[in-house]
């Protein structure tokens, strides 16, 4: 490892049954040996609490800790993450092993931090205790008022109102969207509480120089990031993606743009990412082309990561993850990927200190809504993905507009931004909508998609002309909508060659808004499907149908033009991707990626910089070559 | 409502938990207020018994009333129609609430009738009591004879014969088709018994001027219409369909042609139909194009409806049916659909009395077999739809041949008709087949499809040369059949451009029948796949393969030509659809629909009439214009 | 039957509830009557034990014998093969009925043999007793050592190691591939033990002139053929396939080539094959074209069958198998298929004695690995079929290379062969691999596919450079692999027009091997995907990707050329199929099939022979005509 350039490793996260082979019998010596060897080699360690995979003896003795999923599946032993994380018996065992481990290991000099659990989320847990917790949560949130509950959730429909708390019914048969939305909130709350509870225990023991983290998968909608990361200096994510021809850096950029705003210090860790092929079978093995592993390493730094760890060092010869391959393959010998890792590690050894702690001051924010994501899944308007956040993000990414992704319910102030891009904000409070309205009025640009503003925070539709509280800012109302097949738009000045919309269309009736596009259809063409409204000092562009990717890009560009956002960067486009920020020394750091197999020559769009990887000068406007799957890193 | 032209509403059907918020605690005042207001406005009311959605307290206290489906699914609370309708506890609670409601409401002057339950059918109920009921039913139907049961169902195969009634096995593991068919009969019987039981209770209280109804979904194969409608003057149906480009009126016509013959008075009610978009999600929202809502209203009257109600007045803001939208949308304000409803309502105010109580004397009947529908599903010969009743109906509908749809097992006499069209009559008694044979012999025309006559009433194959009792009338026998891909036919004089068959083919060996068509295939071409037989004074056309829609139409037309059926009407074709009958004054009523977006000009094929909607003269043979999604209604 | 030419029938196999209508009450007279009638007609009988379908009274009284499948499905009564064949209660009832039957019937002169059970395999049985049997089996196989178990299965991963045998966890939640593989071995062991246990009982009673058999479906991977057939002179198979245009004889040939090597006497029985259409519905009815039934009968004899029985004589009129049609259809009268059967039977009456007891001395063997088949399914590298044994067999069959199919773990010696063809041998012992290496070194030709040699006998990956023990014989090592889309190969001298590979590719790094083909791709083209290595006196051809069918044929032909294998036969190709052997008299027997609808004229490639079906001379090199779906049988 030392030879390869590894400087930090994670250990311990799924080894509960080795630390505690029998109930109350502990064994830590084997890990002591590992830590001592790592320390001797100068390699730092993040020690994980092992709670995401229970020992066999626990399942045998306390089968009630296994998850009884509300979709009817009973979990069995033989896999990880099969338990009810809310269960008190499970929690009691968790607490004991964490305390024992902390007592034993906290003083070890190799340890720089602790990871509590791993990729936790509530995986359809439906155990009785979990449901009862939900009922108490609702009781508390609704001030113990069944009348309030019945009213806000509309339970009178189909006569499913509740008249005593004992009648409050369990999740499996539920059809009511309000109930479902609150259930998802409960899932997020339990997950965050669980992490904070573990962090509290670890905090009793850890040294001041040690941090606490947790690694999430970037399926952000199941996590309350703000609450879950509350006690963590460095939240972490595990980013997996497809390499080879599909490598585009977008999933990395998305994850980073999501994480930065919710990190206390503005930077995060990457605790896992692809080494060689990934997957629970050998069906999807896509080892990187030459250059891709290193390129992705820089892509993570360019998004704000302060660490890049790979999953994992060596590859297992047995078990479910036999084909989730590490830097070393099954043979345990150096290989092509190992060589590329070593090259990257050597480069970071030289320039890494200047790249970490990257900060960004983006002018554009994309608003993310956990509630809208879930609520649209309950009431789908199409097949597959409903929320389309990734489609919207792509429209920014492909034209080099950097953004922050903000959890809409957790942010009180958009004033630091010039432009908001809004995927279907189906569920939102009046306050949030007022905040968006104010943002426009005060001069902001908003590009907003269909179905926004439709429901209140209980996932109940607002009983007013859509788009309700945003009608003035939008400059239209609507009463009707329709599923549609893909429709051509009549000629317009938006300028998209793929001049189409599809899937869904709202029949917008402009009051003050200017129609930008109409479907070329006898019936649907009676209403515009894209409008632009001047409201106060700003503009709100509304897209009342699912636009083509190109149409969406053009509409965003149109708004960006008005603000002069990313004017230079937007002249370059994917496969050239630009990412910038300011390092700890306050100097501008610029990344130029080439996400293609063909060398690109482009004009350097930034201030004069020094290329960190080859020492060359990068002058504004001068030609720069970026090789296949290559990257240029300049610092001003 | 009054302003809009609403004259009747339904209330109460899913509000059990409002009428009885706790076990034995009743509350009717809130409905009194509603009824009084409606009465004051001159709007009539149909009051529903609320039994299709149980209160939460019942599920909490008596979980055994929830359906344990025989396919393994356990129903939970949180949705309607999740209970075992045969369960005595459920029935006891039903009876109490119905009696309490009738005691309270029966005298209210606004109430013109009662709807018992809603869209009831046995939804895979498999509770123990339900199964035991089935066993007793079989015991009774088979004269308590296990020997008879084993013999008729062929239970000796795989040694699954039953030697005591205690061994009689439950539905879940059953593979025997005879058992399955009888289980479906049990489902239909329980459903009908349940409705008659409710009607009996209501009848104890209702005024003579009040009627009893129930609304079905037009999936007719799960209902014993004759038994279920036995006590109802006006059975009702809820017809939902796709509008916009898919609007063709066919589902409405099919439903009407099915209902009329089973209605004691020959007319039925439509209790629900599309207002705006329908669906349990927003995925399939197809609000009507201009004119379509009104067109469909007339289509229902043209099929024999005496009332058209929409589901529903306003749109819900919460719950599973948030996107099942009413005449008013979420905003509660007048809109495009509301305006069209109001136009239609105003027209009916003027001419409605002359349109209701429509009677038809059709010369053609289509034979519908509940048993064949189910039995073919147990032993499919293709993917998807097996019974093809809708394909056959379409062949009539598209060329303006009106028909009655007869439940083949409930009709003893076809003598009123000139022609029978028979979808795969896979299961039938000898008596039914003899009746068809007699019909041909006495001069009738029969067009019959493959697989007819194959099984007896126990779904056991007849142990004789197919088509068994109909061999003489058919004029062929066959021993073999094969799955086939789509095959061209050799040139013939049927005249279909799409001269093909597919999916299935019987190897017909004519005795007296005349071959009409052969496959153009070395092997399959050895046997005809369509024959025509003169038998007595009539003809039987047999189609031993799945024909193209056009081929089927031509074969039906060929038979219709011999009888001179719908000669004038058949000159017009879809999108022009003609529907006729006689109103209460004994006058001819004629509807001409244009199911397209393009205005049509056609010659009026009926006797001179007066156009009801614009007062113009309609002279036989004179040109009539029918606008896009338009209708002309003439009365002689 | 006698008139039709039937000489042997099977009876009794699924009639337990007729033999024992109540617990302990027996009835055999009805079968006596049948046996006497058959005997009188000179028809021989194979009597089946009825244990594969339990009586209803057993399920009612002992529901615990029903299978509780480990995938969560609870079996119910109403179908056959729904029980836990390891259950002691079930076994006790089995033993009693078998003993009673043998006591009663063993002396009957019509009976020539006994069939124990029918198509038995462990169908996801997961009952507690079955699992406990597995645990004891593992305990025994691992010398009661949990340390050994944890180490070899790698259970430390995810902390799922086991510290007492009580913690050993059940199958449902298992993800560990080693556990899964051993579970499959347990399934095969239980199945074989069950058959041997039944055979032991039957052997106590049977006459010396009577044999014992069992009929399998040819899904060979769930059966331990060697152990299961240990006590059987004539194992039997039930071969079903699609006729009509799809008839190609390949499934029959595959089944025969698999069975011959595991039959003690070298010949087997066919107890069931298609008569008319087959299938549990009427969806897949493909009755034979003229000639096909007879052609397939000879195809079975040509593969080593000593008997061909059809399923079944007559067709059922009820039950699940209504459309699994016999020689006689539902009408019970002679028909086209019956006529063809009769023709074939008459031919066999004359020449059958010269055709049975066919022996083959093939120079090519295909290695079959039960473990590899299962292990690849646990860790799939593609969708659908992983093991591709049938793809490999096809490459031999289409060019008339006959082979034996050997269960690789049961054969100690390949020295009788000149060439081995090896589908992905993913799991193998070091000993097996050494044996293959020795075979090459001593002059053999081996054609081996990707993923071979990767795992040891516990399904754990070997921790060395792939292909591990075979690296020297292969002449390369590799460290990497990738999923790929279909890729063209660069021009090469293999000679396949379809010069492509797909799905999966290993990055082979030749040491001594000669590259034969490279992908035409910037990245993947850096490594050969087909190599050929001279090792000792032989060659090993390795295909490190999924080849096109044609490419595979060419690579096999290339190796066959070096050995002069099937040189004459390979000049002819499908649809002409050649099958040869030696009959009981030591004379060469040659079959020439035409699996097409078009008559073929070809040169007779064998020594001078006499055509058995028409008495003509067949001279080497002289033209022979083979009619559509025809066959020529020559004996030297």
CSV table of N, CA, C and O in Angstrom, one decimal, chain A residues 265-339:
chain,number,residue,atom,x,y,z
A,265,UNK,N,-18.0,22.5,6.6
A,265,UNK,CA,-16.8,23.1,6.1
A,265,UNK,C,-16.7,23.3,4.6
A,265,UNK,O,-15.7,23.7,4.1
A,266,UNK,N,-17.8,22.8,4.0
A,266,UNK,CA,-17.8,23.0,2.5
A,266,UNK,C,-17.1,21.9,1.7
A,266,UNK,O,-17.0,22.0,0.5
A,267,UNK,N,-16.5,21.0,2.4
A,267,UNK,CA,-15.8,19.9,1.7
A,267,UNK,C,-16.2,18.5,2.3
A,267,UNK,O,-16.7,18.5,3.4
A,268,UNK,N,-16.1,17.5,1.5
A,268,UNK,CA,-16.6,16.2,1.8
A,268,UNK,C,-15.5,15.2,1.5
A,268,UNK,O,-14.4,15.5,0.9
A,269,UNK,N,-15.7,13.9,1.9
A,269,UNK,CA,-14.8,12.8,1.6
A,269,UNK,C,-15.5,11.9,0.6
A,269,UNK,O,-16.7,11.8,0.6
A,270,UNK,N,-14.7,11.3,-0.3
A,270,UNK,CA,-15.2,10.2,-1.1
A,270,UNK,C,-14.6,8.9,-0.4
A,270,UNK,O,-13.4,8.7,-0.5
A,271,UNK,N,-15.4,8.1,0.1
A,271,UNK,CA,-14.9,6.9,0.9
A,271,UNK,C,-14.9,5.7,0.0
A,271,UNK,O,-14.2,4.7,0.3
A,272,UNK,N,-15.7,5.7,-1.1
A,272,UNK,CA,-15.6,4.6,-2.0
A,272,UNK,C,-15.9,5.1,-3.4
A,272,UNK,O,-16.7,5.9,-3.6
A,273,UNK,N,-15.1,4.5,-4.4
A,273,UNK,CA,-15.4,4.7,-5.8
A,273,UNK,C,-14.8,3.6,-6.5
A,273,UNK,O,-14.0,2.8,-6.0
A,274,UNK,N,-15.2,3.5,-7.8
A,274,UNK,CA,-14.8,2.3,-8.6
A,274,UNK,C,-13.3,2.2,-8.7
A,274,UNK,O,-12.6,3.2,-8.9
A,275,UNK,N,-12.8,1.0,-8.5
A,275,UNK,CA,-11.4,0.7,-8.9
A,275,UNK,C,-11.5,0.0,-10.3
A,275,UNK,O,-11.4,0.7,-11.3
A,276,UNK,N,-11.7,-1.3,-10.2
A,276,UNK,CA,-11.9,-2.0,-11.5
A,276,UNK,C,-13.4,-2.1,-11.6
A,276,UNK,O,-14.2,-1.3,-11.2
A,277,UNK,N,-13.9,-3.2,-12.2
A,277,UNK,CA,-15.3,-3.4,-12.4
A,277,UNK,C,-16.1,-3.5,-11.0
A,277,UNK,O,-15.5,-3.8,-10.0
A,278,UNK,N,-17.3,-3.1,-11.1
A,278,UNK,CA,-18.2,-3.1,-9.9
A,278,UNK,C,-19.4,-4.0,-10.2
A,278,UNK,O,-19.6,-4.4,-11.3
A,279,UNK,N,-20.1,-4.3,-9.2
A,279,UNK,CA,-21.4,-5.0,-9.4
A,279,UNK,C,-21.4,-6.3,-8.6
A,279,UNK,O,-20.4,-6.9,-8.3
A,280,UNK,N,-22.6,-6.6,-8.2
A,280,UNK,CA,-22.9,-7.9,-7.4
A,280,UNK,C,-22.9,-9.1,-8.3
A,280,UNK,O,-23.2,-10.2,-7.9
A,281,UNK,N,-22.6,-9.0,-9.6
A,281,UNK,CA,-22.4,-10.1,-10.4
A,281,UNK,C,-21.3,-9.7,-11.4
A,281,UNK,O,-20.8,-8.6,-11.3
A,282,UNK,N,-20.9,-10.5,-12.3
A,282,UNK,CA,-19.9,-10.1,-13.2
A,282,UNK,C,-20.6,-9.6,-14.5
A,282,UNK,O,-19.9,-9.4,-15.5
A,283,UNK,N,-21.9,-9.3,-14.4
A,283,UNK,CA,-22.6,-8.9,-15.6
A,283,UNK,C,-22.2,-7.5,-16.1
A,283,UNK,O,-22.3,-7.1,-17.2
A,284,UNK,N,-21.8,-6.6,-15.1
A,284,UNK,CA,-21.6,-5.2,-15.5
A,284,UNK,C,-20.1,-4.8,-15.1
A,284,UNK,O,-19.9,-4.0,-14.3
A,285,UNK,N,-19.2,-5.5,-15.7
A,285,UNK,CA,-17.8,-5.2,-15.5
A,285,UNK,C,-17.3,-4.2,-16.6
A,285,UNK,O,-17.2,-4.5,-17.7
A,286,UNK,N,-17.0,-3.0,-16.1
A,286,UNK,CA,-16.5,-2.0,-17.0
A,286,UNK,C,-15.3,-1.3,-16.5
A,286,UNK,O,-15.3,-0.2,-16.0
A,287,UNK,N,-14.2,-2.0,-16.5
A,287,UNK,CA,-12.9,-1.4,-16.0
A,287,UNK,C,-12.6,-0.2,-16.8
A,287,UNK,O,-13.0,-0.1,-18.0
A,288,UNK,N,-11.9,0.7,-16.2
A,288,UNK,CA,-11.7,2.0,-16.9
A,288,UNK,C,-10.8,1.8,-18.1
A,288,UNK,O,-9.9,1.0,-18.1
A,289,UNK,N,-11.0,2.7,-19.1
A,289,UNK,CA,-10.0,2.8,-20.2
A,289,UNK,C,-8.8,3.5,-19.6
A,289,UNK,O,-8.9,4.1,-18.5
A,290,UNK,N,-7.7,3.5,-20.3
A,290,UNK,CA,-6.5,4.2,-19.8
A,290,UNK,C,-6.8,5.6,-19.6
A,290,UNK,O,-7.3,6.3,-20.5
A,291,UNK,N,-6.5,6.1,-18.4
A,291,UNK,CA,-6.7,7.5,-18.1
A,291,UNK,C,-7.9,7.8,-17.3
A,291,UNK,O,-8.0,8.8,-16.6
A,292,UNK,N,-8.9,6.9,-17.4
A,292,UNK,CA,-10.2,7.3,-16.8
A,292,UNK,C,-10.2,7.3,-15.3
A,292,UNK,O,-10.8,8.1,-14.7
A,293,UNK,N,-9.5,6.3,-14.7
A,293,UNK,CA,-9.4,6.3,-13.2
A,293,UNK,C,-8.9,7.6,-12.7
A,293,UNK,O,-9.4,8.2,-11.8
A,294,UNK,N,-7.8,8.0,-13.3
A,294,UNK,CA,-7.1,9.2,-12.8
A,294,UNK,C,-8.0,10.4,-13.1
A,294,UNK,O,-8.1,11.3,-12.3
A,295,UNK,N,-8.6,10.4,-14.3
A,295,UNK,CA,-9.5,11.6,-14.6
A,295,UNK,C,-10.6,11.7,-13.6
A,295,UNK,O,-10.9,12.8,-13.1
A,296,UNK,N,-11.2,10.6,-13.2
A,296,UNK,CA,-12.3,10.7,-12.2
A,296,UNK,C,-11.8,11.1,-10.8
A,296,UNK,O,-12.5,11.8,-10.1
A,297,UNK,N,-10.6,10.7,-10.5
A,297,UNK,CA,-10.0,11.2,-9.2
A,297,UNK,C,-10.0,12.7,-9.2
A,297,UNK,O,-10.4,13.4,-8.2
A,298,UNK,N,-9.5,13.4,-10.3
A,298,UNK,CA,-9.5,14.8,-10.3
A,298,UNK,C,-10.9,15.4,-10.4
A,298,UNK,O,-11.2,16.5,-9.9
A,299,UNK,N,-11.8,14.7,-11.1
A,299,UNK,CA,-13.2,15.1,-11.1
A,299,UNK,C,-13.8,15.3,-9.7
A,299,UNK,O,-14.6,16.2,-9.4
A,300,UNK,N,-13.4,14.3,-8.8
A,300,UNK,CA,-13.9,14.4,-7.4
A,300,UNK,C,-13.3,15.6,-6.7
A,300,UNK,O,-14.0,16.4,-6.0
A,301,UNK,N,-12.0,15.8,-6.9
A,301,UNK,CA,-11.4,17.0,-6.2
A,301,UNK,C,-12.0,18.3,-6.8
A,301,UNK,O,-12.3,19.2,-6.0
A,302,UNK,N,-12.3,18.3,-8.1
A,302,UNK,CA,-12.9,19.5,-8.7
A,302,UNK,C,-14.3,19.8,-8.2
A,302,UNK,O,-14.8,20.9,-8.4
A,303,UNK,N,-14.9,18.8,-7.6
A,303,UNK,CA,-16.3,19.1,-7.1
A,303,UNK,C,-16.2,19.4,-5.6
A,303,UNK,O,-17.3,19.6,-5.0
A,304,UNK,N,-15.1,19.3,-4.9
A,304,UNK,CA,-15.0,19.7,-3.5
A,304,UNK,C,-14.6,18.5,-2.6
A,304,UNK,O,-14.6,18.7,-1.4
A,305,UNK,N,-14.2,17.4,-3.2
A,305,UNK,CA,-13.8,16.3,-2.3
A,305,UNK,C,-12.4,16.6,-1.7
A,305,UNK,O,-11.6,17.2,-2.4
A,306,UNK,N,-12.2,16.2,-0.5
A,306,UNK,CA,-10.9,16.4,0.2
A,306,UNK,C,-10.2,15.0,0.3
A,306,UNK,O,-9.1,15.0,0.8
A,307,UNK,N,-10.8,14.0,-0.2
A,307,UNK,CA,-10.1,12.6,-0.1
A,307,UNK,C,-10.8,11.8,-1.1
A,307,UNK,O,-12.0,11.9,-1.4
A,308,UNK,N,-10.0,10.9,-1.7
A,308,UNK,CA,-10.6,9.9,-2.6
A,308,UNK,C,-10.1,8.5,-2.2
A,308,UNK,O,-8.9,8.2,-2.3
A,309,UNK,N,-11.0,7.7,-1.7
A,309,UNK,CA,-10.7,6.3,-1.4
A,309,UNK,C,-11.4,5.4,-2.4
A,309,UNK,O,-12.5,5.7,-2.8
A,310,UNK,N,-10.8,4.3,-2.7
A,310,UNK,CA,-11.3,3.3,-3.6
A,310,UNK,C,-11.9,2.1,-2.9
A,310,UNK,O,-11.4,1.7,-1.8
A,311,UNK,N,-12.9,1.6,-3.5
A,311,UNK,CA,-13.5,0.3,-3.0
A,311,UNK,C,-13.0,-0.8,-3.9
A,311,UNK,O,-13.6,-0.8,-5.0
A,312,UNK,N,-12.1,-1.6,-3.5
A,312,UNK,CA,-11.3,-1.5,-2.3
A,312,UNK,C,-9.9,-1.9,-2.7
A,312,UNK,O,-9.5,-1.9,-3.9
A,313,UNK,N,-9.1,-2.1,-1.7
A,313,UNK,CA,-7.6,-2.3,-2.0
A,313,UNK,C,-7.5,-3.6,-2.8
A,313,UNK,O,-7.0,-3.6,-3.9
A,314,UNK,N,-7.9,-4.7,-2.2
A,314,UNK,CA,-7.8,-6.1,-2.9
A,314,UNK,C,-9.2,-6.6,-3.2
A,314,UNK,O,-10.2,-6.0,-2.8
A,315,UNK,N,-9.3,-7.6,-4.0
A,315,UNK,CA,-10.5,-8.2,-4.4
A,315,UNK,C,-10.8,-9.5,-3.7
A,315,UNK,O,-9.9,-10.3,-3.5
A,316,UNK,N,-12.1,-9.6,-3.3
A,316,UNK,CA,-12.5,-10.8,-2.5
A,316,UNK,C,-12.5,-12.1,-3.4
A,316,UNK,O,-12.9,-12.0,-4.6
A,317,UNK,N,-12.3,-13.2,-2.8
A,317,UNK,CA,-12.3,-14.4,-3.6
A,317,UNK,C,-13.6,-15.2,-3.3
A,317,UNK,O,-13.8,-16.3,-3.9
A,318,UNK,N,-14.5,-14.7,-2.5
A,318,UNK,CA,-15.7,-15.4,-2.1
A,318,UNK,C,-16.7,-14.4,-1.7
A,318,UNK,O,-16.4,-13.2,-1.6
A,319,UNK,N,-17.9,-14.8,-1.6
A,319,UNK,CA,-19.0,-13.9,-1.1
A,319,UNK,C,-19.7,-13.1,-2.2
A,319,UNK,O,-19.3,-13.2,-3.4
A,320,UNK,N,-20.7,-12.4,-1.8
A,320,UNK,CA,-21.5,-11.7,-2.7
A,320,UNK,C,-20.8,-10.7,-3.6
A,320,UNK,O,-21.1,-10.4,-4.7
A,321,UNK,N,-19.7,-10.1,-3.1
A,321,UNK,CA,-19.0,-9.1,-3.8
A,321,UNK,C,-17.7,-9.6,-4.5
A,321,UNK,O,-16.8,-8.8,-4.7
A,322,UNK,N,-17.7,-10.8,-4.9
A,322,UNK,CA,-16.6,-11.4,-5.6
A,322,UNK,C,-16.2,-10.5,-6.8
A,322,UNK,O,-15.0,-10.4,-7.1
A,323,UNK,N,-17.1,-10.0,-7.5
A,323,UNK,CA,-16.8,-9.2,-8.7
A,323,UNK,C,-16.9,-7.7,-8.5
A,323,UNK,O,-16.9,-6.9,-9.4
A,324,UNK,N,-16.9,-7.3,-7.2
A,324,UNK,CA,-16.8,-5.8,-6.9
A,324,UNK,C,-15.3,-5.6,-6.7
A,324,UNK,O,-14.8,-5.8,-5.6
A,325,UNK,N,-14.6,-5.3,-7.7
A,325,UNK,CA,-13.1,-5.5,-7.7
A,325,UNK,C,-12.3,-4.3,-7.3
A,325,UNK,O,-12.7,-3.1,-7.5
A,326,UNK,N,-11.2,-4.5,-6.6
A,326,UNK,CA,-10.4,-3.5,-6.0
A,326,UNK,C,-9.3,-3.1,-6.9
A,326,UNK,O,-9.2,-3.4,-8.1
A,327,UNK,N,-8.4,-2.3,-6.3
A,327,UNK,CA,-7.2,-1.9,-7.1
A,327,UNK,C,-6.4,-3.1,-7.5
A,327,UNK,O,-5.8,-3.1,-8.6
A,328,UNK,N,-6.2,-4.0,-6.5
A,328,UNK,CA,-5.6,-5.3,-6.9
A,328,UNK,C,-6.7,-6.3,-7.2
A,328,UNK,O,-7.8,-6.3,-6.6
A,329,UNK,N,-6.5,-7.1,-8.3
A,329,UNK,CA,-7.5,-8.0,-8.7
A,329,UNK,C,-7.4,-9.3,-7.8
A,329,UNK,O,-6.7,-9.4,-6.8
A,330,UNK,N,-8.0,-10.4,-8.3
A,330,UNK,CA,-8.0,-11.6,-7.6
A,330,UNK,C,-6.6,-12.2,-7.4
A,330,UNK,O,-6.3,-13.0,-6.5
A,331,UNK,N,-5.7,-11.8,-8.3
A,331,UNK,CA,-4.4,-12.4,-8.3
A,331,UNK,C,-3.5,-11.7,-7.3
A,331,UNK,O,-2.4,-12.2,-7.0
A,332,UNK,N,-3.9,-10.5,-6.8
A,332,UNK,CA,-3.1,-9.8,-5.8
A,332,UNK,C,-1.8,-9.2,-6.3
A,332,UNK,O,-1.0,-8.7,-5.5
A,333,UNK,N,-1.7,-9.1,-7.6
A,333,UNK,CA,-0.5,-8.5,-8.2
A,333,UNK,C,-0.7,-7.2,-8.8
A,333,UNK,O,-1.8,-6.9,-9.3
A,334,UNK,N,0.3,-6.3,-8.9
A,334,UNK,CA,0.1,-5.1,-9.7
A,334,UNK,C,-0.5,-5.3,-11.0
A,334,UNK,O,-0.2,-6.3,-11.7
A,335,UNK,N,-1.3,-4.3,-11.5
A,335,UNK,CA,-1.9,-4.4,-12.8
A,335,UNK,C,-2.1,-3.0,-13.4
A,335,UNK,O,-1.6,-2.0,-12.8
A,336,UNK,N,-2.8,-3.0,-14.5
A,336,UNK,CA,-3.0,-1.7,-15.2
A,336,UNK,C,-3.7,-0.6,-14.3
A,336,UNK,O,-3.3,0.5,-14.3
A,337,UNK,N,-4.7,-1.0,-13.6
A,337,UNK,CA,-5.5,0.0,-12.8
A,337,UNK,C,-4.6,0.4,-11.6
A,337,UNK,O,-4.6,1.6,-11.3
A,338,UNK,N,-3.9,-0.5,-11.0
A,338,UNK,CA,-3.0,-0.2,-9.9
A,338,UNK,C,-2.0,0.8,-10.4
A,338,UNK,O,-1.7,1.7,-9.7
A,339,UNK,N,-1.5,0.6,-11.6
A,339,UNK,CA,-0.4,1.5,-12.1
A,339,UNK,C,-1.0,2.9,-12.3
A,339,UNK,O,-0.3,3.9,-12.0
